[in-house]
Coordinates of C-alpha atoms in Angstrom, one line a residue:
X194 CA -13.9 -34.0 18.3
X195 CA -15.6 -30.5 19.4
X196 CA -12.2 -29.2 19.3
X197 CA -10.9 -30.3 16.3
X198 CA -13.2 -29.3 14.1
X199 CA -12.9 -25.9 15.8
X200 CA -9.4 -26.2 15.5
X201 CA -9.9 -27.1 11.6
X202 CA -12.2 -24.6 11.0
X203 CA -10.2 -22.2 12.4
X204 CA -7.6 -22.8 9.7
X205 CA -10.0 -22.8 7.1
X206 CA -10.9 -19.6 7.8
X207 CA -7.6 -18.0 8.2
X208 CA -6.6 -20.0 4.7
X209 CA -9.8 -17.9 2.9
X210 CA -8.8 -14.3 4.6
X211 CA -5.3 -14.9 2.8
X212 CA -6.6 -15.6 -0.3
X213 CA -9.4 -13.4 -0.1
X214 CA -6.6 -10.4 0.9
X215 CA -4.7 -11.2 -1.8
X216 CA -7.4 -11.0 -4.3
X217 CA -8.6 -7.2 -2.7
X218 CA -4.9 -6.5 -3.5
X219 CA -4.7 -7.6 -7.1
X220 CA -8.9 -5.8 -7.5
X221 CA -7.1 -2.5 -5.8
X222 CA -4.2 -2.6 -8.7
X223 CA -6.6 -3.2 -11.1
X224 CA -9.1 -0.9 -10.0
X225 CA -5.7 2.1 -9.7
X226 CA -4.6 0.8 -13.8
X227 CA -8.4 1.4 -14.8
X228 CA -8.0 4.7 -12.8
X229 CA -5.4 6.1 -14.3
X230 CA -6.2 4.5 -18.1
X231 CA -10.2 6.2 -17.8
X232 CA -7.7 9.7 -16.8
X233 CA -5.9 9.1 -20.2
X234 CA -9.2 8.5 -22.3
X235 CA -8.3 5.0 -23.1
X236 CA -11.4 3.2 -21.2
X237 CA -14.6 4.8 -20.6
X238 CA -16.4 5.5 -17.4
X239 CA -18.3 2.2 -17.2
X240 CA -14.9 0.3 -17.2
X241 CA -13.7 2.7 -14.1
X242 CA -16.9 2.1 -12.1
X243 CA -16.5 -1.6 -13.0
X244 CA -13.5 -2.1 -11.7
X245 CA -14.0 -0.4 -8.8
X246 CA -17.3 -2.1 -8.2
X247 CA -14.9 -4.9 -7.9
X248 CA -12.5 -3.5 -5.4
X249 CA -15.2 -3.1 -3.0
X250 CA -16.5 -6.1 -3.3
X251 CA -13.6 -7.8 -2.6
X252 CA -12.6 -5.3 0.2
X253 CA -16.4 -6.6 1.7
X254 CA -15.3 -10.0 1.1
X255 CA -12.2 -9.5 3.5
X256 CA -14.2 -7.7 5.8
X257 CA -16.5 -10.6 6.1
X258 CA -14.0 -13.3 6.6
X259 CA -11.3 -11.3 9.1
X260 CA -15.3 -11.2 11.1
X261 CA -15.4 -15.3 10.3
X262 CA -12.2 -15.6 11.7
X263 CA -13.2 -14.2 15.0
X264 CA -16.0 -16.2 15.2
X265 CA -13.9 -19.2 14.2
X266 CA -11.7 -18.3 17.5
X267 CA -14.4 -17.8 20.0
X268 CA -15.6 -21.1 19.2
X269 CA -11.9 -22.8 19.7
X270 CA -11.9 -20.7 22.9
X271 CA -15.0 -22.8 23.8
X272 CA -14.2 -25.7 22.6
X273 CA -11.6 -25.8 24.9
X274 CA -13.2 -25.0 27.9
X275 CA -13.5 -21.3 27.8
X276 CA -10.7 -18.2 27.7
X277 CA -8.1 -18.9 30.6
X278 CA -7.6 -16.8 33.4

């Protein structure tokens, strides 16, 4: 049972990095669009910073699960008995 839930966790976790990735993406295009539109004069500086307020939070979301994902493999490592030889 030990190892199944490590097993299942381990999926979870790699199911939330892809998502999470895929929503620093999408934060990193909208984040470049608000760039570029502040450059033209159509948003203001609030907007910009907003936006990429949102990149890095996203890019420290990924951060933190790619680390839950390691920690999701050590445990399947010891659920099943350890890191072979």
């Amino acid at each position: 049972e030990e190892t199944e839930n490590a097993l299942a966790n381990y999926h979870a976790q790699q199911a939330r990095l892809i998502k999470l990735n895929d929503q620093a993406r999408e934060s990193k295009r909208a984040a470049d669009i608000a760039r570029l539109r502040y450059r033209e004069g159509v948003v203001d500086f609030l907007s910009l910073l907003d936006a990429e307020r949102t990149q890095l939070q996203a890019e420290d979301a990924v951060a933190e699960s790619e680390k839950d994902v390691y920690v999701a493999v050590i445990a399947l490592y010891k659920a099943l008995g350890g890191v072979p030889s």
